[in-house]
Amino acid sequence: MDRAQKEKVVEELGQIFESSGVVVVAHYAGLTVAEMQDLRARMRDAGGFVRVAKNRLAKIALQGHPAEAMGDLLTGMTVLSYSEDPVAAAKAAEDYAKGNEKFQILGGAMGDTVLDRNGVKTVSQMPSREELIASIVGCIGAPASNIAGAIGTPASNIASILSTIEERGEAA
C-alpha cells in the first residue's frame, strides 16, 4: 500500500469514526472466510458494516476525535463493526459473538463516549431506532383508538336500549 492509498484509508476511517452512531472493536483471530462473510451479512442485515483496517492507520484516523481513547483497543487482529443507528452494530456484534467464540468484543465508542466490553453489551440491549419509532407511533395511535371507542360506545349502548324497548313493545 503506497502513501496515497494509506491517506485514503485514514480519511475513510475518519469518516467512519465521525459519522457512525456506534463503533464496536473486536478480535477476529481464527475466523474462517465463511464466518467473516456471515458476520458481514448479519451486520448488513442490521444496517451496519464491517471494516478490517490496520490498527496503526485507525489510530491515526482517531487522532483529534472525541473518542480518541478508543485507540487503546486497537491491538492484535481487530475488526471494526459500525452503524449509523447507535444500537444496530452493537446488537449484531453481540448476537454474532454469542455463537462464535473466536469473535471477541473488546469495546468501542458511541459518539464521544468510549465503551468497554460491558458498555457495548449495555448498548446492544437498548431498543433500536426502528423499535423506538414503532413504540412512539403506538403511543400516538393509542389515544386516537381510545377516543374512537369512547365515541362509538354510547351509540352502541343507545342502539341496545332501543332494541330492548322495541322487543318489549312487541311482546306486550
Tab-separated table of N, CA and C in Angstrom:
chain	number	residue	atom	x	y	z
A	1	MET	N	0.856	-1.172	0.000
A	1	MET	CA	0.000	0.000	0.000
A	1	MET	C	0.900	1.232	0.000
A	2	ASP	N	0.723	2.090	-1.005
A	2	ASP	CA	1.547	3.289	-1.055
A	2	ASP	C	0.941	4.394	-0.192
A	3	ARG	N	1.643	5.494	-0.111
A	3	ARG	CA	1.248	6.583	0.787
A	3	ARG	C	-0.142	7.145	0.461
A	4	ALA	N	-0.443	7.308	-0.828
A	4	ALA	CA	-1.744	7.864	-1.231
A	4	ALA	C	-2.879	6.927	-0.798
A	5	GLN	N	-2.668	5.632	-0.939
A	5	GLN	CA	-3.689	4.663	-0.529
A	5	GLN	C	-3.891	4.711	0.986
A	6	LYS	N	-2.792	4.831	1.731
A	6	LYS	CA	-2.872	4.911	3.189
A	6	LYS	C	-3.633	6.166	3.621
A	7	GLU	N	-3.369	7.290	2.950
A	7	GLU	CA	-4.061	8.528	3.268
A	7	GLU	C	-5.551	8.398	2.992
A	8	LYS	N	-5.892	7.695	1.910
A	8	LYS	CA	-7.299	7.485	1.578
A	8	LYS	C	-7.971	6.620	2.651
A	9	VAL	N	-7.286	5.567	3.111
A	9	VAL	CA	-7.829	4.695	4.155
A	9	VAL	C	-8.020	5.479	5.444
A	10	VAL	N	-7.049	6.304	5.812
A	10	VAL	CA	-7.145	7.117	7.027
A	10	VAL	C	-8.344	8.062	6.919
A	11	GLU	N	-8.552	8.655	5.749
A	11	GLU	CA	-9.681	9.552	5.549
A	11	GLU	C	-11.009	8.798	5.670
A	12	GLU	N	-11.093	7.599	5.065
A	12	GLU	CA	-12.310	6.784	5.154
A	12	GLU	C	-12.598	6.383	6.601
A	13	LEU	N	-11.559	5.985	7.319
A	13	LEU	CA	-11.735	5.608	8.722
A	13	LEU	C	-12.167	6.805	9.560
A	14	GLY	N	-11.609	7.966	9.263
A	14	GLY	CA	-12.010	9.186	9.962
A	14	GLY	C	-13.491	9.469	9.767
A	15	GLN	N	-13.983	9.257	8.549
A	15	GLN	CA	-15.419	9.432	8.274
A	15	GLN	C	-16.255	8.433	9.063
A	16	ILE	N	-15.769	7.196	9.155
A	16	ILE	CA	-16.472	6.165	9.922
A	16	ILE	C	-16.579	6.581	11.388
A	17	PHE	N	-15.477	7.005	11.972
A	17	PHE	CA	-15.462	7.394	13.382
A	17	PHE	C	-16.320	8.631	13.627
A	18	GLU	N	-16.381	9.515	12.634
A	18	GLU	CA	-17.123	10.761	12.792
A	18	GLU	C	-18.632	10.568	12.618
A	19	SER	N	-19.026	9.776	11.628
A	19	SER	CA	-20.443	9.714	11.267
A	19	SER	C	-21.203	8.524	11.856
A	20	SER	N	-20.518	7.571	12.451
A	20	SER	CA	-21.194	6.384	12.977
A	20	SER	C	-21.790	6.648	14.346
A	21	GLY	N	-22.978	6.064	14.565
A	21	GLY	CA	-23.610	6.164	15.871
A	21	GLY	C	-22.888	5.307	16.892
A	22	VAL	N	-22.367	4.172	16.438
A	22	VAL	CA	-21.618	3.272	17.313
A	22	VAL	C	-20.549	2.562	16.491
A	23	VAL	N	-19.394	2.363	17.112
A	23	VAL	CA	-18.306	1.586	16.515
A	23	VAL	C	-17.913	0.531	17.546
A	24	VAL	N	-17.882	-0.732	17.113
A	24	VAL	CA	-17.518	-1.831	18.001
A	24	VAL	C	-16.194	-2.409	17.515
A	25	VAL	N	-15.252	-2.576	18.439
A	25	VAL	CA	-13.950	-3.150	18.118
A	25	VAL	C	-13.905	-4.571	18.675
A	26	ALA	N	-13.484	-5.516	17.831
A	26	ALA	CA	-13.427	-6.912	18.269
A	26	ALA	C	-12.203	-7.601	17.676
A	27	HIS	N	-11.744	-8.641	18.370
A	27	HIS	CA	-10.715	-9.518	17.816
A	27	HIS	C	-11.399	-10.560	16.961
A	28	TYR	N	-10.786	-10.891	15.837
A	28	TYR	CA	-11.389	-11.878	14.955
A	28	TYR	C	-10.406	-12.989	14.573
A	29	ALA	N	-9.347	-13.147	15.330
A	29	ALA	CA	-8.334	-14.154	15.017
A	29	ALA	C	-8.962	-15.539	14.981
A	30	GLY	N	-8.709	-16.274	13.911
A	30	GLY	CA	-9.216	-17.635	13.786
A	30	GLY	C	-10.519	-17.760	13.028
A	31	LEU	N	-11.151	-16.632	12.677
A	31	LEU	CA	-12.387	-16.708	11.897
A	31	LEU	C	-12.068	-17.165	10.473
A	32	THR	N	-12.869	-18.067	9.971
A	32	THR	CA	-12.692	-18.502	8.589
A	32	THR	C	-13.296	-17.452	7.665
A	33	VAL	N	-13.022	-17.598	6.378
A	33	VAL	CA	-13.586	-16.669	5.401
A	33	VAL	C	-15.117	-16.750	5.430
A	34	ALA	N	-15.648	-17.951	5.545
A	34	ALA	CA	-17.107	-18.133	5.590
A	34	ALA	C	-17.698	-17.465	6.828
A	35	GLU	N	-17.026	-17.581	7.962
A	35	GLU	CA	-17.508	-16.956	9.192
A	35	GLU	C	-17.462	-15.427	9.080
A	36	MET	N	-16.428	-14.922	8.443
A	36	MET	CA	-16.306	-13.474	8.251
A	36	MET	C	-17.404	-12.978	7.302
A	37	GLN	N	-17.698	-13.756	6.272
A	37	GLN	CA	-18.780	-13.387	5.356
A	37	GLN	C	-20.129	-13.415	6.081
A	38	ASP	N	-20.291	-14.380	6.981
A	38	ASP	CA	-21.514	-14.458	7.775
A	38	ASP	C	-21.644	-13.217	8.669
A	39	LEU	N	-20.550	-12.815	9.299
A	39	LEU	CA	-20.550	-11.605	10.132
A	39	LEU	C	-20.937	-10.391	9.293
A	40	ARG	N	-20.341	-10.261	8.122
A	40	ARG	CA	-20.651	-9.123	7.245
A	40	ARG	C	-22.128	-9.121	6.842
A	41	ALA	N	-22.658	-10.307	6.524
A	41	ALA	CA	-24.067	-10.420	6.113
A	41	ALA	C	-24.999	-10.046	7.267
A	42	ARG	N	-24.708	-10.536	8.455
A	42	ARG	CA	-25.540	-10.206	9.626
A	42	ARG	C	-25.493	-8.715	9.918
A	43	MET	N	-24.309	-8.144	9.808
A	43	MET	CA	-24.156	-6.717	10.076
A	43	MET	C	-24.909	-5.906	9.018
A	44	ARG	N	-24.808	-6.324	7.766
A	44	ARG	CA	-25.507	-5.635	6.677
A	44	ARG	C	-27.030	-5.702	6.886
A	45	ASP	N	-27.527	-6.885	7.303
A	45	ASP	CA	-28.961	-7.057	7.568
A	45	ASP	C	-29.439	-6.137	8.699
A	46	ALA	N	-28.547	-5.865	9.643
A	46	ALA	CA	-28.888	-4.997	10.787
A	46	ALA	C	-28.713	-3.512	10.447
A	47	GLY	N	-28.168	-3.225	9.266
A	47	GLY	CA	-27.954	-1.836	8.880
A	47	GLY	C	-26.563	-1.336	9.215
A	48	GLY	N	-25.646	-2.258	9.456
A	48	GLY	CA	-24.282	-1.879	9.812
A	48	GLY	C	-23.280	-2.366	8.785
A	49	PHE	N	-22.014	-2.139	9.088
A	49	PHE	CA	-20.929	-2.504	8.188
A	49	PHE	C	-19.766	-3.061	8.999
A	50	VAL	N	-18.886	-3.782	8.317
A	50	VAL	CA	-17.694	-4.350	8.943
A	50	VAL	C	-16.493	-3.855	8.163
A	51	ARG	N	-15.460	-3.470	8.880
A	51	ARG	CA	-14.255	-2.972	8.226
A	51	ARG	C	-13.036	-3.500	8.958
A	52	VAL	N	-12.127	-4.113	8.203
A	52	VAL	CA	-10.840	-4.527	8.743
A	52	VAL	C	-9.828	-3.506	8.251
A	53	ALA	N	-9.061	-2.944	9.160
A	53	ALA	CA	-8.065	-1.944	8.795
A	53	ALA	C	-6.851	-2.107	9.690
A	54	LYS	N	-5.740	-1.642	9.195
A	54	LYS	CA	-4.529	-1.682	10.014
A	54	LYS	C	-4.736	-0.805	11.251
A	55	ASN	N	-4.345	-1.345	12.392
A	55	ASN	CA	-4.532	-0.620	13.653
A	55	ASN	C	-3.816	0.730	13.642
A	56	ARG	N	-2.645	0.752	13.057
A	56	ARG	CA	-1.859	1.987	13.020
A	56	ARG	C	-2.612	3.073	12.252
A	57	LEU	N	-3.223	2.705	11.121
A	57	LEU	CA	-3.971	3.679	10.328
A	57	LEU	C	-5.248	4.114	11.066
A	58	ALA	N	-5.893	3.172	11.745
A	58	ALA	CA	-7.100	3.515	12.515
A	58	ALA	C	-6.752	4.478	13.649
A	59	LYS	N	-5.619	4.261	14.301
A	59	LYS	CA	-5.206	5.164	15.385
A	59	LYS	C	-4.923	6.571	14.855
A	60	ILE	N	-4.335	6.630	13.664
A	60	ILE	CA	-4.082	7.939	13.046
A	60	ILE	C	-5.413	8.621	12.742
A	61	ALA	N	-6.368	7.848	12.221
A	61	ALA	CA	-7.692	8.412	11.903
A	61	ALA	C	-8.422	8.886	13.155
A	62	LEU	N	-8.157	8.264	14.289
A	62	LEU	CA	-8.813	8.640	15.543
A	62	LEU	C	-8.247	9.926	16.154
A	63	GLN	N	-7.043	10.311	15.754
A	63	GLN	CA	-6.420	11.499	16.345
A	63	GLN	C	-7.298	12.729	16.124
A	64	GLY	N	-7.537	13.438	17.210
A	64	GLY	CA	-8.347	14.647	17.152
A	64	GLY	C	-9.842	14.399	17.282
A	65	HIS	N	-10.257	13.138	17.305
A	65	HIS	CA	-11.676	12.812	17.501
A	65	HIS	C	-11.945	12.657	18.994
A	66	PRO	N	-13.171	12.949	19.416
A	66	PRO	CA	-13.500	12.835	20.842
A	66	PRO	C	-13.282	11.423	21.407
A	67	ALA	N	-13.450	10.410	20.585
A	67	ALA	CA	-13.290	9.024	21.048
A	67	ALA	C	-11.882	8.496	20.780
A	68	GLU	N	-10.912	9.384	20.814
A	68	GLU	CA	-9.526	9.012	20.517
A	68	GLU	C	-9.015	7.919	21.451
A	69	ALA	N	-9.520	7.867	22.680
A	69	ALA	CA	-9.074	6.860	23.652
A	69	ALA	C	-9.422	5.444	23.210
A	70	MET	N	-10.336	5.323	22.246
A	70	MET	CA	-10.678	4.000	21.718
A	70	MET	C	-9.465	3.358	21.044
A	71	GLY	N	-8.489	4.147	20.696
A	71	GLY	CA	-7.270	3.641	20.060
A	71	GLY	C	-6.550	2.605	20.912
A	72	ASP	N	-6.751	2.648	22.234
A	72	ASP	CA	-6.124	1.666	23.122
A	72	ASP	C	-6.648	0.259	22.865
A	73	LEU	N	-7.842	0.144	22.292
A	73	LEU	CA	-8.432	-1.165	21.998
A	73	LEU	C	-7.845	-1.787	20.732
A	74	LEU	N	-7.202	-0.968	19.919
A	74	LEU	CA	-6.719	-1.423	18.617
A	74	LEU	C	-5.363	-2.108	18.727
A	75	THR	N	-5.388	-3.355	19.176
A	75	THR	CA	-4.177	-4.183	19.247
A	75	THR	C	-4.537	-5.566	18.724
A	76	GLY	N	-3.607	-6.181	18.042
A	76	GLY	CA	-3.864	-7.512	17.504
A	76	GLY	C	-4.740	-7.450	16.266
A	77	MET	N	-5.365	-8.573	15.950
A	77	MET	CA	-6.221	-8.656	14.764
A	77	MET	C	-7.606	-8.117	15.118
A	78	THR	N	-7.850	-6.853	14.765
A	78	THR	CA	-9.114	-6.223	15.129
A	78	THR	C	-9.966	-5.955	13.893
A	79	VAL	N	-11.258	-5.941	14.142
A	79	VAL	CA	-12.238	-5.619	13.110
A	79	VAL	C	-13.168	-4.562	13.695
A	80	LEU	N	-13.577	-3.626	12.856
A	80	LEU	CA	-14.488	-2.565	13.273
A	80	LEU	C	-15.877	-2.868	12.722
A	81	SER	N	-16.858	-2.880	13.598
A	81	SER	CA	-18.259	-3.000	13.196
A	81	SER	C	-18.897	-1.667	13.522
A	82	TYR	N	-19.638	-1.098	12.581
A	82	TYR	CA	-20.190	0.228	12.822
A	82	TYR	C	-21.524	0.388	12.115
A	83	SER	N	-22.302	1.326	12.627
A	83	SER	CA	-23.596	1.640	12.011
A	83	SER	C	-23.976	3.069	12.346
A	84	GLU	N	-24.843	3.621	11.521
A	84	GLU	CA	-25.356	4.964	11.774
A	84	GLU	C	-26.300	4.938	12.973
A	85	ASP	N	-27.108	3.875	13.043
A	85	ASP	CA	-28.002	3.661	14.184
A	85	ASP	C	-27.129	3.408	15.406
A	86	PRO	N	-27.349	4.102	16.508
A	86	PRO	CA	-26.487	3.953	17.682
A	86	PRO	C	-26.549	2.593	18.365
A	87	VAL	N	-27.411	1.698	17.887
A	87	VAL	CA	-27.553	0.409	18.558
A	87	VAL	C	-27.315	-0.777	17.620
A	88	ALA	N	-27.587	-0.624	16.336
A	88	ALA	CA	-27.610	-1.745	15.389
A	88	ALA	C	-26.317	-2.553	15.360
A	89	ALA	N	-25.174	-1.907	15.233
A	89	ALA	CA	-23.910	-2.636	15.141
A	89	ALA	C	-23.598	-3.364	16.447
A	90	ALA	N	-23.914	-2.744	17.568
A	90	ALA	CA	-23.668	-3.390	18.861
A	90	ALA	C	-24.534	-4.637	19.009
A	91	LYS	N	-25.804	-4.553	18.611
A	91	LYS	CA	-26.700	-5.712	18.690
A	91	LYS	C	-26.198	-6.845	17.799
A	92	ALA	N	-25.863	-6.518	16.569
A	92	ALA	CA	-25.409	-7.536	15.625
A	92	ALA	C	-24.100	-8.169	16.093
A	93	ALA	N	-23.187	-7.370	16.610
A	93	ALA	CA	-21.903	-7.894	17.095
A	93	ALA	C	-22.125	-8.811	18.303
A	94	GLU	N	-22.972	-8.393	19.223
A	94	GLU	CA	-23.270	-9.225	20.402
A	94	GLU	C	-23.910	-10.548	19.983
A	95	ASP	N	-24.857	-10.491	19.053
A	95	ASP	CA	-25.508	-11.719	18.582
A	95	ASP	C	-24.498	-12.657	17.936
A	96	TYR	N	-23.590	-12.089	17.147
A	96	TYR	CA	-22.588	-12.914	16.480
A	96	TYR	C	-21.610	-13.504	17.494
A	97	ALA	N	-21.223	-12.716	18.487
A	97	ALA	CA	-20.262	-13.182	19.498
A	97	ALA	C	-20.828	-14.333	20.324
A	98	LYS	N	-22.154	-14.361	20.521
A	98	LYS	CA	-22.772	-15.456	21.279
A	98	LYS	C	-22.580	-16.799	20.584
A	99	GLY	N	-22.573	-16.780	19.254
A	99	GLY	CA	-22.463	-18.029	18.503
A	99	GLY	C	-21.067	-18.352	18.021
A	100	ASN	N	-20.094	-17.485	18.264
A	100	ASN	CA	-18.750	-17.729	17.762
A	100	ASN	C	-17.716	-17.238	18.778
A	101	GLU	N	-17.034	-18.174	19.407
A	101	GLU	CA	-16.049	-17.838	20.454
A	101	GLU	C	-14.829	-17.107	19.909
A	102	LYS	N	-14.555	-17.249	18.613
A	102	LYS	CA	-13.374	-16.610	18.026
A	102	LYS	C	-13.567	-15.097	17.875
A	103	PHE	N	-14.805	-14.656	17.883
A	103	PHE	CA	-15.125	-13.232	17.756
A	103	PHE	C	-15.284	-12.666	19.154
A	104	GLN	N	-14.286	-11.918	19.605
A	104	GLN	CA	-14.280	-11.392	20.972
A	104	GLN	C	-14.363	-9.873	20.957
A	105	ILE	N	-15.465	-9.361	21.488
A	105	ILE	CA	-15.672	-7.911	21.526
A	105	ILE	C	-14.778	-7.300	22.605
A	106	LEU	N	-14.057	-6.262	22.224
A	106	LEU	CA	-13.151	-5.584	23.152
A	106	LEU	C	-13.781	-4.331	23.751
A	107	GLY	N	-14.556	-3.623	22.946
A	107	GLY	CA	-15.161	-2.366	23.374
A	107	GLY	C	-15.562	-1.585	22.147
A	108	GLY	N	-15.592	-0.268	22.281
A	108	GLY	CA	-15.957	0.554	21.144
A	108	GLY	C	-16.207	1.983	21.540
A	109	ALA	N	-17.009	2.650	20.739
A	109	ALA	CA	-17.347	4.049	21.013
A	109	ALA	C	-18.757	4.332	20.518
A	110	MET	N	-19.438	5.150	21.288
A	110	MET	CA	-20.773	5.617	20.911
A	110	MET	C	-20.716	7.127	20.983
A	111	GLY	N	-20.600	7.750	19.819
A	111	GLY	CA	-20.402	9.195	19.791
A	111	GLY	C	-19.070	9.549	20.426
A	112	ASP	N	-19.117	10.393	21.450
A	112	ASP	CA	-17.892	10.828	22.130
A	112	ASP	C	-17.486	9.884	23.255
A	113	THR	N	-18.344	8.922	23.580
A	113	THR	CA	-18.114	8.052	24.727
A	113	THR	C	-17.417	6.768	24.318
A	114	VAL	N	-16.292	6.482	24.973
A	114	VAL	CA	-15.581	5.231	24.740
A	114	VAL	C	-16.217	4.161	25.620
A	115	LEU	N	-16.498	3.008	25.027
A	115	LEU	CA	-17.175	1.914	25.731
A	115	LEU	C	-16.221	0.759	25.986
A	116	ASP	N	-16.343	0.146	27.165
A	116	ASP	CA	-15.615	-1.090	27.415
A	116	ASP	C	-16.512	-2.247	26.968
A	117	ARG	N	-16.113	-3.467	27.261
A	117	ARG	CA	-16.884	-4.642	26.843
A	117	ARG	C	-18.310	-4.602	27.391
A	118	ASN	N	-18.463	-4.272	28.665
A	118	ASN	CA	-19.795	-4.200	29.270
A	118	ASN	C	-20.618	-3.049	28.697
A	119	GLY	N	-19.966	-1.976	28.309
A	119	GLY	CA	-20.661	-0.848	27.697
A	119	GLY	C	-21.290	-1.236	26.371
A	120	VAL	N	-20.566	-2.005	25.579
A	120	VAL	CA	-21.102	-2.478	24.297
A	120	VAL	C	-22.296	-3.396	24.546
A	121	LYS	N	-22.178	-4.250	25.549
A	121	LYS	CA	-23.283	-5.159	25.881
A	121	LYS	C	-24.521	-4.362	26.296
A	122	THR	N	-24.321	-3.334	27.109
A	122	THR	CA	-25.432	-2.496	27.560
A	122	THR	C	-26.086	-1.778	26.380
A	123	VAL	N	-25.283	-1.234	25.481
A	123	VAL	CA	-25.818	-0.554	24.299
A	123	VAL	C	-26.621	-1.529	23.441
A	124	SER	N	-26.149	-2.763	23.332
A	124	SER	CA	-26.845	-3.749	22.499
A	124	SER	C	-28.219	-4.109	23.049
A	125	GLN	N	-28.438	-3.877	24.325
A	125	GLN	CA	-29.722	-4.199	24.944
A	125	GLN	C	-30.723	-3.055	24.845
A	126	MET	N	-30.287	-1.913	24.361
A	126	MET	CA	-31.176	-0.770	24.187
A	126	MET	C	-32.057	-1.007	22.958
A	127	PRO	N	-33.245	-0.401	22.911
A	127	PRO	CA	-34.084	-0.555	21.715
A	127	PRO	C	-33.467	0.176	20.523
A	128	SER	N	-33.625	-0.402	19.342
A	128	SER	CA	-33.083	0.222	18.135
A	128	SER	C	-33.959	1.403	17.717
A	129	ARG	N	-33.504	2.136	16.742
A	129	ARG	CA	-34.246	3.292	16.242
A	129	ARG	C	-35.624	2.862	15.752
A	130	GLU	N	-35.700	1.748	15.017
A	130	GLU	CA	-36.982	1.268	14.493
A	130	GLU	C	-37.926	0.875	15.629
A	131	GLU	N	-37.396	0.229	16.665
A	131	GLU	CA	-38.219	-0.162	17.801
A	131	GLU	C	-38.758	1.070	18.535
A	132	LEU	N	-37.934	2.085	18.670
A	132	LEU	CA	-38.378	3.319	19.322
A	132	LEU	C	-39.457	4.018	18.501
A	133	ILE	N	-39.269	4.066	17.192
A	133	ILE	CA	-40.264	4.698	16.323
A	133	ILE	C	-41.590	3.951	16.419
A	134	ALA	N	-41.537	2.613	16.390
A	134	ALA	CA	-42.760	1.815	16.499
A	134	ALA	C	-43.458	2.074	17.838
A	135	SER	N	-42.679	2.181	18.887
A	135	SER	CA	-43.242	2.451	20.211
A	135	SER	C	-43.911	3.820	20.257
A	136	ILE	N	-43.268	4.819	19.687
A	136	ILE	CA	-43.823	6.170	19.672
A	136	ILE	C	-45.104	6.208	18.843
A	137	VAL	N	-45.087	5.557	17.697
A	137	VAL	CA	-46.284	5.513	16.851
A	137	VAL	C	-47.420	4.821	17.586
A	138	GLY	N	-47.102	3.753	18.300
A	138	GLY	CA	-48.120	3.053	19.091
A	138	GLY	C	-48.715	3.950	20.162
A	139	CYS	N	-47.852	4.743	20.812
A	139	CYS	CA	-48.339	5.663	21.848
A	139	CYS	C	-49.207	6.767	21.259
A	140	ILE	N	-48.827	7.230	20.079
A	140	ILE	CA	-49.606	8.285	19.427
A	140	ILE	C	-50.950	7.726	18.959
A	141	GLY	N	-50.954	6.514	18.441
A	141	GLY	CA	-52.170	5.906	17.917
A	141	GLY	C	-53.132	5.456	18.999
A	142	ALA	N	-52.647	5.121	20.179
A	142	ALA	CA	-53.500	4.606	21.256
A	142	ALA	C	-54.586	5.593	21.667
A	143	PRO	N	-54.276	6.876	21.899
A	143	PRO	CA	-55.344	7.807	22.280
A	143	PRO	C	-56.417	7.927	21.198
A	144	ALA	N	-56.019	7.900	19.940
A	144	ALA	CA	-56.994	8.016	18.857
A	144	ALA	C	-57.957	6.829	18.868
A	145	SER	N	-57.439	5.626	19.090
A	145	SER	CA	-58.328	4.460	19.124
A	145	SER	C	-59.204	4.488	20.371
A	146	ASN	N	-58.675	5.015	21.469
A	146	ASN	CA	-59.482	5.152	22.689
A	146	ASN	C	-60.624	6.144	22.476
A	147	ILE	N	-60.332	7.252	21.794
A	147	ILE	CA	-61.364	8.251	21.513
A	147	ILE	C	-62.436	7.653	20.605
A	148	ALA	N	-62.004	6.940	19.575
A	148	ALA	CA	-62.965	6.318	18.665
A	148	ALA	C	-63.833	5.317	19.422
A	149	GLY	N	-63.244	4.566	20.320
A	149	GLY	CA	-64.002	3.613	21.127
A	149	GLY	C	-64.990	4.311	22.046
A	150	ALA	N	-64.542	5.420	22.653
A	150	ALA	CA	-65.407	6.171	23.572
A	150	ALA	C	-66.572	6.803	22.822
A	151	ILE	N	-66.332	7.267	21.624
A	151	ILE	CA	-67.403	7.868	20.819
A	151	ILE	C	-68.380	6.786	20.361
A	152	GLY	N	-67.869	5.659	19.980
A	152	GLY	CA	-68.707	4.570	19.469
A	152	GLY	C	-69.494	3.863	20.550
A	153	THR	N	-68.987	3.812	21.766
A	153	THR	CA	-69.643	3.078	22.853
A	153	THR	C	-71.034	3.629	23.186
A	154	PRO	N	-71.218	4.944	23.386
A	154	PRO	CA	-72.572	5.436	23.675
A	154	PRO	C	-73.567	5.112	22.555
A	155	ALA	N	-73.116	5.199	21.328
A	155	ALA	CA	-74.011	4.901	20.208
A	155	ALA	C	-74.457	3.443	20.254
A	156	SER	N	-73.571	2.546	20.566
A	156	SER	CA	-73.949	1.133	20.638
A	156	SER	C	-74.851	0.879	21.846
A	157	ASN	N	-74.619	1.618	22.938
A	157	ASN	CA	-75.494	1.498	24.117
A	157	ASN	C	-76.911	1.969	23.789
A	158	ILE	N	-77.020	3.095	23.079
A	158	ILE	CA	-78.332	3.617	22.693
A	158	ILE	C	-79.039	2.618	21.781
A	159	ALA	N	-78.314	2.061	20.841
A	159	ALA	CA	-78.904	1.072	19.932
A	159	ALA	C	-79.376	-0.145	20.709
A	160	SER	N	-78.650	-0.558	21.685
A	160	SER	CA	-79.019	-1.703	22.514
A	160	SER	C	-80.289	-1.408	23.306
A	161	ILE	N	-80.358	-0.206	23.885
A	161	ILE	CA	-81.538	0.195	24.664
A	161	ILE	C	-82.770	0.247	23.758
A	162	LEU	N	-82.614	0.833	22.568
A	162	LEU	CA	-83.738	0.934	21.636
A	162	LEU	C	-84.229	-0.447	21.198
A	163	SER	N	-83.317	-1.352	20.949
A	163	SER	CA	-83.744	-2.696	20.543
A	163	SER	C	-84.440	-3.410	21.694
A	164	THR	N	-84.021	-3.168	22.928
A	164	THR	CA	-84.680	-3.771	24.097
A	164	THR	C	-86.100	-3.212	24.229
A	165	ILE	N	-86.268	-1.909	24.073
A	165	ILE	CA	-87.588	-1.287	24.158
A	165	ILE	C	-88.485	-1.836	23.049
A	166	GLU	N	-87.926	-1.965	21.856
A	166	GLU	CA	-88.691	-2.474	20.734
A	166	GLU	C	-89.149	-3.903	20.984
A	167	GLU	N	-88.264	-4.715	21.558
A	167	GLU	CA	-88.612	-6.106	21.867
A	167	GLU	C	-89.723	-6.163	22.922
A	168	ARG	N	-89.663	-5.295	23.915
A	168	ARG	CA	-90.679	-5.258	24.962
A	168	ARG	C	-92.027	-4.813	24.384
A	169	GLY	N	-92.007	-3.852	23.457
A	169	GLY	CA	-93.230	-3.363	22.812
A	169	GLY	C	-93.885	-4.454	21.989
A	170	GLU	N	-93.099	-5.262	21.323
A	170	GLU	CA	-93.631	-6.360	20.513
A	170	GLU	C	-94.200	-7.452	21.409
A	171	ALA	N	-93.607	-7.652	22.557
A	171	ALA	CA	-94.037	-8.706	23.478
A	171	ALA	C	-95.370	-8.329	24.144
A	172	ALA	N	-95.630	-7.058	24.326
A	172	ALA	CA	-96.841	-6.621	25.030
A	172	ALA	C	-98.045	-6.585	24.165
